[in-house]
Amino acid sequence: MTNNTETRCGFVALVGAPNAGKSTLLNALVGTKVSIVTHKAQTTRTQVRGVVTLDQSQMIFVDTPGIFKPKRRLDRAMVHSAWSGAADADVLALIIDCKKGLNDQIEELVNGLSDYKQPKVLILNKIDQVERSTLLALSQKLNDMLTFDQTFMISALKGDGVKDFVDYCAEAMPIEPWHFPEDHLTDLTLALTAAEVTREKLFLRIHEEIPYAATVETEQFKTQKDGSYRIQQVIYVSRDGHKKIVLGKNGQTIKKIGEEARKELSEIFETKVHLFLFVKVREKWADDPSRYREMGLEFPQ
């Protein structure tokens, strides 16, 4: 890039209901895994930013937690994080799972977005799973409810239609210096990335409610002399019964979680990873302000 060329830089908030495909889209945009993806709703707890630099434009895509009716304090913090991510963005992108279509939750979301002045785009995701006529009808209904500057039909998983969305965002960014170096992909620290990957494996391996009552913290992240990483993490759960389930019979469950996390972290970091996992009970972690700061969330009163 030459110095005499004007650069563009700005934020694009990806908002939507839980499981609409925001994290999958963020990973497709960045071209690598920066946000965890599971079949469970509300996996993303805080704002995860992925950086895409295209020609003179740098776009910071913000994967916000899914917006839903909060029941617990952690839920309230996540929803607050999602809406504050929307407030700070230059472009708002509403992601809709077109398989699920319209429901009360989506209508509430669309109404919430009408308060924002920024350009808004509609992204209909998972288009490979519905009939074209259904897709066009859904697009029409949503555009009747709120004026979107543009509608994109994509499959985040397959990458179809993603480039058109990136090209639009590149043009829409304000003229500003870049916030990150050209090869930068996310603002997550390595320690936080490692914690998120382990949390994903916990979600995928354990099917009860436990993952919602669990958090993962990286207590130690060291680079060894041979360039490998030594990572020590604690999985905090809220009661003894949960600890037993996470450990599994003869420690088999935590061993599997560790193996899967270690494999993926080695691929992401492109070096050997020595991962050590511990499980501790911290009964009221979801009421502890310092845990929220750790996750990048505001502590709701």
mmCIF file of C-alpha atoms in Angstrom:
data_model
loop_
_atom_site.group_PDB
_atom_site.id
_atom_site.type_symbol
_atom_site.label_atom_id
_atom_site.label_comp_id
_atom_site.label_asym_id
_atom_site.label_seq_id
_atom_site.Cartn_x
_atom_site.Cartn_y
_atom_site.Cartn_z
ATOM 1 C CA MET A 1 0.000 0.000 0.000
ATOM 2 C CA THR A 2 1.394 3.415 -0.943
ATOM 3 C CA ASN A 3 1.412 6.189 1.637
ATOM 4 C CA ASN A 4 -0.284 8.741 -0.620
ATOM 5 C CA THR A 5 -3.470 6.675 -0.872
ATOM 6 C CA GLU A 6 -6.418 7.412 1.397
ATOM 7 C CA THR A 7 -7.161 4.553 3.733
ATOM 8 C CA ARG A 8 -10.544 3.545 5.094
ATOM 9 C CA CYS A 9 -11.198 1.918 8.451
ATOM 10 C CA GLY A 10 -14.305 1.178 10.489
ATOM 11 C CA PHE A 11 -16.429 -1.270 12.434
ATOM 12 C CA VAL A 12 -19.142 -3.633 11.197
ATOM 13 C CA ALA A 13 -21.359 -5.137 13.922
ATOM 14 C CA LEU A 14 -22.773 -8.601 13.216
ATOM 15 C CA VAL A 15 -26.008 -8.797 15.194
ATOM 16 C CA GLY A 16 -28.728 -11.416 15.302
ATOM 17 C CA ALA A 17 -30.507 -14.050 17.328
ATOM 18 C CA PRO A 18 -28.450 -16.856 18.911
ATOM 19 C CA ASN A 19 -27.301 -19.482 16.388
ATOM 20 C CA ALA A 20 -27.991 -17.288 13.335
ATOM 21 C CA GLY A 21 -24.442 -18.022 12.129
ATOM 22 C CA LYS A 22 -22.631 -14.850 13.225
ATOM 23 C CA SER A 23 -19.514 -16.656 14.477
ATOM 24 C CA THR A 24 -19.380 -18.868 11.357
ATOM 25 C CA LEU A 25 -19.649 -15.729 9.209
ATOM 26 C CA LEU A 26 -16.906 -13.949 11.154
ATOM 27 C CA ASN A 27 -14.570 -16.914 10.656
ATOM 28 C CA ALA A 28 -15.443 -16.996 6.923
ATOM 29 C CA LEU A 29 -14.736 -13.259 6.603
ATOM 30 C CA VAL A 30 -11.371 -13.464 8.344
ATOM 31 C CA GLY A 31 -10.409 -16.751 6.674
ATOM 32 C CA THR A 32 -9.452 -18.428 9.944
ATOM 33 C CA LYS A 33 -11.063 -19.302 13.241
ATOM 34 C CA VAL A 34 -11.362 -16.322 15.577
ATOM 35 C CA SER A 35 -14.800 -16.988 17.073
ATOM 36 C CA ILE A 36 -15.988 -20.235 18.606
ATOM 37 C CA VAL A 37 -18.827 -22.076 16.920
ATOM 38 C CA THR A 38 -21.090 -24.683 18.518
ATOM 39 C CA HIS A 39 -24.561 -26.085 17.960
ATOM 40 C CA LYS A 40 -25.651 -24.472 21.247
ATOM 41 C CA ALA A 41 -27.194 -21.014 21.338
ATOM 42 C CA GLN A 42 -25.468 -18.146 23.188
ATOM 43 C CA THR A 43 -21.963 -19.545 22.825
ATOM 44 C CA THR A 44 -20.411 -16.131 22.121
ATOM 45 C CA ARG A 45 -20.334 -14.242 25.416
ATOM 46 C CA THR A 46 -18.468 -11.104 24.541
ATOM 47 C CA GLN A 47 -17.630 -9.082 21.443
ATOM 48 C CA VAL A 48 -15.051 -10.860 19.287
ATOM 49 C CA ARG A 49 -13.411 -8.741 16.607
ATOM 50 C CA GLY A 50 -12.064 -10.079 13.338
ATOM 51 C CA VAL A 51 -9.943 -7.813 11.128
ATOM 52 C CA VAL A 52 -10.145 -7.913 7.324
ATOM 53 C CA THR A 53 -7.856 -5.703 5.231
ATOM 54 C CA LEU A 54 -8.778 -5.392 1.560
ATOM 55 C CA ASP A 55 -6.895 -2.990 -0.708
ATOM 56 C CA GLN A 56 -7.100 0.396 1.083
ATOM 57 C CA SER A 57 -9.921 -0.596 3.465
ATOM 58 C CA GLN A 58 -9.645 -2.188 6.872
ATOM 59 C CA MET A 59 -12.849 -3.595 8.339
ATOM 60 C CA ILE A 60 -13.186 -4.649 11.957
ATOM 61 C CA PHE A 61 -16.070 -7.129 12.086
ATOM 62 C CA VAL A 62 -17.551 -7.467 15.561
ATOM 63 C CA ASP A 63 -19.237 -10.784 16.390
ATOM 64 C CA THR A 64 -21.704 -9.829 19.123
ATOM 65 C CA PRO A 65 -23.440 -12.258 21.493
ATOM 66 C CA GLY A 66 -26.829 -13.408 20.200
ATOM 67 C CA ILE A 67 -29.647 -11.116 21.296
ATOM 68 C CA PHE A 68 -32.318 -12.927 23.291
ATOM 69 C CA LYS A 69 -34.555 -12.453 26.350
ATOM 70 C CA PRO A 70 -32.106 -12.489 29.273
ATOM 71 C CA LYS A 71 -32.930 -14.616 32.324
ATOM 72 C CA ARG A 72 -29.715 -14.453 34.361
ATOM 73 C CA ARG A 73 -27.140 -11.786 35.168
ATOM 74 C CA LEU A 74 -24.677 -13.274 32.647
ATOM 75 C CA ASP A 75 -27.439 -13.184 30.005
ATOM 76 C CA ARG A 76 -28.076 -9.489 30.734
ATOM 77 C CA ALA A 77 -24.362 -8.717 30.380
ATOM 78 C CA MET A 78 -24.226 -10.550 27.033
ATOM 79 C CA VAL A 79 -27.264 -8.756 25.591
ATOM 80 C CA HIS A 80 -25.920 -5.395 26.788
ATOM 81 C CA SER A 81 -22.605 -6.218 25.068
ATOM 82 C CA ALA A 82 -24.432 -7.013 21.817
ATOM 83 C CA TRP A 83 -26.395 -3.752 21.728
ATOM 84 C CA SER A 84 -23.361 -1.654 22.716
ATOM 85 C CA GLY A 85 -21.449 -3.331 19.853
ATOM 86 C CA ALA A 86 -24.216 -2.169 17.528
ATOM 87 C CA ALA A 87 -24.125 1.390 18.876
ATOM 88 C CA ASP A 88 -20.396 1.773 18.160
ATOM 89 C CA ALA A 89 -20.423 0.390 14.599
ATOM 90 C CA ASP A 90 -20.223 2.200 11.246
ATOM 91 C CA VAL A 91 -22.363 -0.476 9.568
ATOM 92 C CA LEU A 92 -24.927 -2.775 11.195
ATOM 93 C CA ALA A 93 -25.418 -6.213 9.658
ATOM 94 C CA LEU A 94 -28.461 -8.175 10.787
ATOM 95 C CA ILE A 95 -27.874 -11.917 10.313
ATOM 96 C CA ILE A 96 -31.003 -14.031 9.860
ATOM 97 C CA ASP A 97 -31.116 -17.823 9.808
ATOM 98 C CA CYS A 98 -33.438 -18.131 6.818
ATOM 99 C CA LYS A 99 -34.283 -21.718 7.770
ATOM 100 C CA LYS A 100 -35.962 -20.398 10.938
ATOM 101 C CA GLY A 101 -37.488 -17.389 9.181
ATOM 102 C CA LEU A 102 -39.478 -14.729 11.009
ATOM 103 C CA ASN A 103 -40.551 -15.015 14.640
ATOM 104 C CA ASP A 104 -41.244 -12.727 17.614
ATOM 105 C CA GLN A 105 -37.572 -12.618 18.538
ATOM 106 C CA ILE A 106 -36.557 -11.418 15.055
ATOM 107 C CA GLU A 107 -39.350 -8.815 14.979
ATOM 108 C CA GLU A 108 -38.143 -7.454 18.333
ATOM 109 C CA LEU A 109 -34.594 -7.328 16.981
ATOM 110 C CA VAL A 110 -35.647 -5.458 13.838
ATOM 111 C CA ASN A 111 -37.602 -2.965 15.969
ATOM 112 C CA GLY A 112 -34.528 -2.485 18.167
ATOM 113 C CA LEU A 113 -32.364 -1.754 15.115
ATOM 114 C CA SER A 114 -34.749 0.931 13.867
ATOM 115 C CA ASP A 115 -33.398 3.248 16.621
ATOM 116 C CA TYR A 116 -29.931 3.257 15.051
ATOM 117 C CA LYS A 117 -28.937 5.786 12.390
ATOM 118 C CA GLN A 118 -26.027 3.848 10.808
ATOM 119 C CA PRO A 119 -26.368 2.101 7.427
ATOM 120 C CA LYS A 120 -28.028 -1.282 7.968
ATOM 121 C CA VAL A 121 -27.688 -4.371 5.803
ATOM 122 C CA LEU A 122 -29.652 -7.597 5.880
ATOM 123 C CA ILE A 123 -27.819 -10.905 5.612
ATOM 124 C CA LEU A 124 -29.911 -13.981 4.941
ATOM 125 C CA ASN A 125 -27.728 -16.896 5.983
ATOM 126 C CA LYS A 126 -27.990 -20.650 5.241
ATOM 127 C CA ILE A 127 -29.525 -19.981 1.795
ATOM 128 C CA ASP A 128 -28.455 -23.445 0.639
ATOM 129 C CA GLN A 129 -31.086 -24.930 2.965
ATOM 130 C CA VAL A 130 -34.250 -23.164 1.740
ATOM 131 C CA GLU A 131 -36.230 -22.727 -1.487
ATOM 132 C CA ARG A 132 -35.547 -19.547 -3.461
ATOM 133 C CA SER A 133 -39.217 -18.469 -3.290
ATOM 134 C CA THR A 134 -39.145 -18.712 0.530
ATOM 135 C CA LEU A 135 -35.937 -16.675 0.541
ATOM 136 C CA LEU A 136 -37.372 -13.872 -1.605
ATOM 137 C CA ALA A 137 -40.565 -13.713 0.477
ATOM 138 C CA LEU A 138 -38.534 -13.479 3.704
ATOM 139 C CA SER A 139 -36.315 -10.757 2.228
ATOM 140 C CA GLN A 140 -39.399 -8.772 1.168
ATOM 141 C CA LYS A 141 -41.037 -9.044 4.611
ATOM 142 C CA LEU A 142 -37.920 -7.904 6.449
ATOM 143 C CA ASN A 143 -37.312 -5.010 4.038
ATOM 144 C CA ASP A 144 -40.919 -3.920 4.552
ATOM 145 C CA MET A 145 -40.321 -3.845 8.324
ATOM 146 C CA LEU A 146 -37.072 -1.846 8.127
ATOM 147 C CA THR A 147 -35.255 -0.112 5.286
ATOM 148 C CA PHE A 148 -32.018 -1.977 4.680
ATOM 149 C CA ASP A 149 -29.408 -0.365 2.432
ATOM 150 C CA GLN A 150 -28.602 -3.744 0.924
ATOM 151 C CA THR A 151 -29.623 -7.398 1.227
ATOM 152 C CA PHE A 152 -27.059 -10.195 0.935
ATOM 153 C CA MET A 153 -27.913 -13.862 0.531
ATOM 154 C CA ILE A 154 -25.106 -16.062 1.770
ATOM 155 C CA SER A 155 -24.004 -19.403 3.119
ATOM 156 C CA ALA A 156 -21.431 -18.542 5.796
ATOM 157 C CA LEU A 157 -20.482 -22.205 6.122
ATOM 158 C CA LYS A 158 -19.749 -22.622 2.411
ATOM 159 C CA GLY A 159 -18.519 -19.073 1.836
ATOM 160 C CA ASP A 160 -21.124 -18.332 -0.874
ATOM 161 C CA GLY A 161 -21.951 -14.621 -1.206
ATOM 162 C CA VAL A 162 -19.473 -13.574 1.512
ATOM 163 C CA LYS A 163 -17.198 -11.643 -0.899
ATOM 164 C CA ASP A 164 -20.066 -9.371 -2.038
ATOM 165 C CA PHE A 165 -20.708 -8.423 1.589
ATOM 166 C CA VAL A 166 -16.991 -7.681 2.186
ATOM 167 C CA ASP A 167 -16.796 -5.540 -0.963
ATOM 168 C CA TYR A 168 -19.824 -3.515 0.190
ATOM 169 C CA CYS A 169 -18.293 -2.970 3.652
ATOM 170 C CA ALA A 170 -14.931 -1.940 2.168
ATOM 171 C CA GLU A 171 -16.667 0.891 0.297
ATOM 172 C CA ALA A 172 -18.812 1.876 3.289
ATOM 173 C CA MET A 173 -15.944 2.399 5.756
ATOM 174 C CA PRO A 174 -15.109 6.002 6.711
ATOM 175 C CA ILE A 175 -11.830 7.541 5.563
ATOM 176 C CA GLU A 176 -9.550 6.888 8.501
ATOM 177 C CA PRO A 177 -6.121 5.406 9.268
ATOM 178 C CA TRP A 178 -6.019 1.665 9.866
ATOM 179 C CA HIS A 179 -6.301 0.514 13.480
ATOM 180 C CA PHE A 180 -4.261 -2.682 13.014
ATOM 181 C CA PRO A 181 -1.259 -3.890 10.987
ATOM 182 C CA GLU A 182 -2.185 -5.401 7.612
ATOM 183 C CA ASP A 183 -1.667 -9.033 8.737
ATOM 184 C CA HIS A 184 -3.640 -8.667 11.983
ATOM 185 C CA LEU A 185 -6.703 -10.954 12.192
ATOM 186 C CA THR A 186 -8.230 -10.435 15.648
ATOM 187 C CA ASP A 187 -7.885 -8.305 18.780
ATOM 188 C CA LEU A 188 -8.179 -11.355 21.059
ATOM 189 C CA THR A 189 -5.020 -12.084 23.020
ATOM 190 C CA LEU A 190 -3.517 -15.548 22.573
ATOM 191 C CA ALA A 191 -4.498 -16.405 26.163
ATOM 192 C CA LEU A 192 -8.125 -15.420 25.526
ATOM 193 C CA THR A 193 -8.198 -17.271 22.208
ATOM 194 C CA ALA A 194 -6.921 -20.382 24.005
ATOM 195 C CA ALA A 195 -9.628 -20.062 26.687
ATOM 196 C CA GLU A 196 -12.339 -19.665 24.039
ATOM 197 C CA VAL A 197 -11.217 -22.773 22.136
ATOM 198 C CA THR A 198 -11.278 -24.872 25.316
ATOM 199 C CA ARG A 199 -14.715 -23.470 26.153
ATOM 200 C CA GLU A 200 -15.933 -24.497 22.698
ATOM 201 C CA LYS A 201 -14.721 -28.075 23.250
ATOM 202 C CA LEU A 202 -16.466 -28.092 26.642
ATOM 203 C CA PHE A 203 -19.713 -26.992 24.957
ATOM 204 C CA LEU A 204 -19.431 -29.656 22.295
ATOM 205 C CA ARG A 205 -18.531 -32.493 24.650
ATOM 206 C CA ILE A 206 -21.054 -31.862 27.456
ATOM 207 C CA HIS A 207 -24.704 -31.657 26.532
ATOM 208 C CA GLU A 208 -26.344 -30.654 29.807
ATOM 209 C CA GLU A 209 -26.769 -27.109 31.085
ATOM 210 C CA ILE A 210 -23.261 -27.155 32.566
ATOM 211 C CA PRO A 211 -21.471 -25.181 29.824
ATOM 212 C CA TYR A 212 -23.710 -22.190 30.596
ATOM 213 C CA ALA A 213 -22.618 -22.380 34.228
ATOM 214 C CA ALA A 214 -18.929 -22.767 33.329
ATOM 215 C CA THR A 215 -16.147 -20.442 32.350
ATOM 216 C CA VAL A 216 -12.564 -21.085 31.241
ATOM 217 C CA GLU A 217 -9.631 -18.926 32.286
ATOM 218 C CA THR A 218 -6.054 -19.137 31.044
ATOM 219 C CA GLU A 219 -3.924 -18.837 34.174
ATOM 220 C CA GLN A 220 -0.560 -19.286 32.489
ATOM 221 C CA PHE A 221 0.606 -18.859 28.881
ATOM 222 C CA LYS A 222 4.331 -19.348 28.384
ATOM 223 C CA THR A 223 6.522 -19.647 25.312
ATOM 224 C CA GLN A 224 9.037 -22.460 25.825
ATOM 225 C CA LYS A 225 12.640 -22.420 24.573
ATOM 226 C CA ASP A 226 11.694 -24.646 21.618
ATOM 227 C CA GLY A 227 8.943 -22.190 20.528
ATOM 228 C CA SER A 228 6.094 -24.360 21.816
ATOM 229 C CA TYR A 229 3.428 -22.946 24.179
ATOM 230 C CA ARG A 230 2.720 -24.151 27.707
ATOM 231 C CA ILE A 231 -0.866 -23.256 28.585
ATOM 232 C CA GLN A 232 -2.485 -23.817 31.967
ATOM 233 C CA GLN A 233 -6.257 -23.305 32.231
ATOM 234 C CA VAL A 234 -8.938 -23.641 34.861
ATOM 235 C CA ILE A 235 -12.516 -24.591 34.035
ATOM 236 C CA TYR A 236 -14.675 -22.996 36.724
ATOM 237 C CA VAL A 237 -18.054 -24.585 37.441
ATOM 238 C CA SER A 238 -20.666 -23.537 39.961
ATOM 239 C CA ARG A 239 -21.143 -26.800 41.891
ATOM 240 C CA ASP A 240 -19.509 -30.113 42.820
ATOM 241 C CA GLY A 241 -21.902 -32.194 40.700
ATOM 242 C CA HIS A 242 -20.843 -30.209 37.615
ATOM 243 C CA LYS A 243 -17.178 -30.785 38.410
ATOM 244 C CA LYS A 244 -17.736 -34.564 38.412
ATOM 245 C CA ILE A 245 -19.435 -34.419 35.016
ATOM 246 C CA VAL A 246 -16.675 -32.252 33.469
ATOM 247 C CA LEU A 247 -14.013 -34.625 34.811
ATOM 248 C CA GLY A 248 -15.959 -37.723 33.694
ATOM 249 C CA LYS A 249 -15.350 -41.295 34.768
ATOM 250 C CA ASN A 250 -11.630 -41.747 35.566
ATOM 251 C CA GLY A 251 -11.028 -38.256 34.115
ATOM 252 C CA GLN A 252 -11.999 -39.373 30.602
ATOM 253 C CA THR A 253 -14.194 -36.364 29.725
ATOM 254 C CA ILE A 254 -11.655 -33.690 30.630
ATOM 255 C CA LYS A 255 -8.968 -35.726 28.887
ATOM 256 C CA LYS A 256 -11.024 -35.651 25.646
ATOM 257 C CA ILE A 257 -11.731 -31.906 26.012
ATOM 258 C CA GLY A 258 -7.996 -31.320 26.487
ATOM 259 C CA GLU A 259 -7.023 -33.445 23.490
ATOM 260 C CA GLU A 260 -9.471 -31.676 21.170
ATOM 261 C CA ALA A 261 -8.503 -28.197 22.411
ATOM 262 C CA ARG A 262 -4.773 -28.991 22.182
ATOM 263 C CA LYS A 263 -5.123 -30.221 18.592
ATOM 264 C CA GLU A 264 -6.995 -27.130 17.459
ATOM 265 C CA LEU A 265 -4.739 -24.690 19.322
ATOM 266 C CA SER A 266 -1.662 -26.273 17.719
ATOM 267 C CA GLU A 267 -3.271 -25.630 14.305
ATOM 268 C CA ILE A 268 -4.279 -22.044 15.150
ATOM 269 C CA PHE A 269 -0.931 -21.096 16.731
ATOM 270 C CA GLU A 270 1.090 -23.190 14.251
ATOM 271 C CA THR A 271 3.276 -24.582 17.016
ATOM 272 C CA LYS A 272 3.192 -27.422 19.542
ATOM 273 C CA VAL A 273 0.897 -26.753 22.505
ATOM 274 C CA HIS A 274 1.223 -28.324 25.977
ATOM 275 C CA LEU A 275 -2.207 -27.836 27.557
ATOM 276 C CA PHE A 276 -2.961 -28.487 31.227
ATOM 277 C CA LEU A 277 -6.596 -28.333 32.370
ATOM 278 C CA PHE A 278 -7.944 -28.161 35.919
ATOM 279 C CA VAL A 279 -11.538 -28.037 37.133
ATOM 280 C CA LYS A 280 -12.475 -25.936 40.165
ATOM 281 C CA VAL A 281 -15.761 -25.140 41.847
ATOM 282 C CA ARG A 282 -16.488 -21.442 42.270
ATOM 283 C CA GLU A 283 -20.092 -21.332 43.386
ATOM 284 C CA LYS A 284 -20.939 -17.742 42.621
ATOM 285 C CA TRP A 285 -18.604 -17.007 39.716
ATOM 286 C CA ALA A 286 -21.542 -15.631 37.704
ATOM 287 C CA ASP A 287 -21.994 -12.941 40.402
ATOM 288 C CA ASP A 288 -18.318 -11.953 40.549
ATOM 289 C CA PRO A 289 -17.519 -8.633 38.762
ATOM 290 C CA SER A 290 -13.884 -9.651 38.146
ATOM 291 C CA ARG A 291 -15.013 -12.694 36.095
ATOM 292 C CA TYR A 292 -17.008 -10.370 33.832
ATOM 293 C CA ARG A 293 -13.988 -8.099 33.327
ATOM 294 C CA GLU A 294 -12.001 -11.221 32.386
ATOM 295 C CA MET A 295 -14.575 -11.919 29.637
ATOM 296 C CA GLY A 296 -14.690 -8.290 28.486
ATOM 297 C CA LEU A 297 -18.254 -7.778 29.732
ATOM 298 C CA GLU A 298 -19.770 -5.048 31.885
ATOM 299 C CA PHE A 299 -21.070 -6.323 35.225
ATOM 300 C CA PRO A 300 -24.828 -5.659 35.320
ATOM 301 C CA GLN A 301 -26.233 -4.634 38.687
#
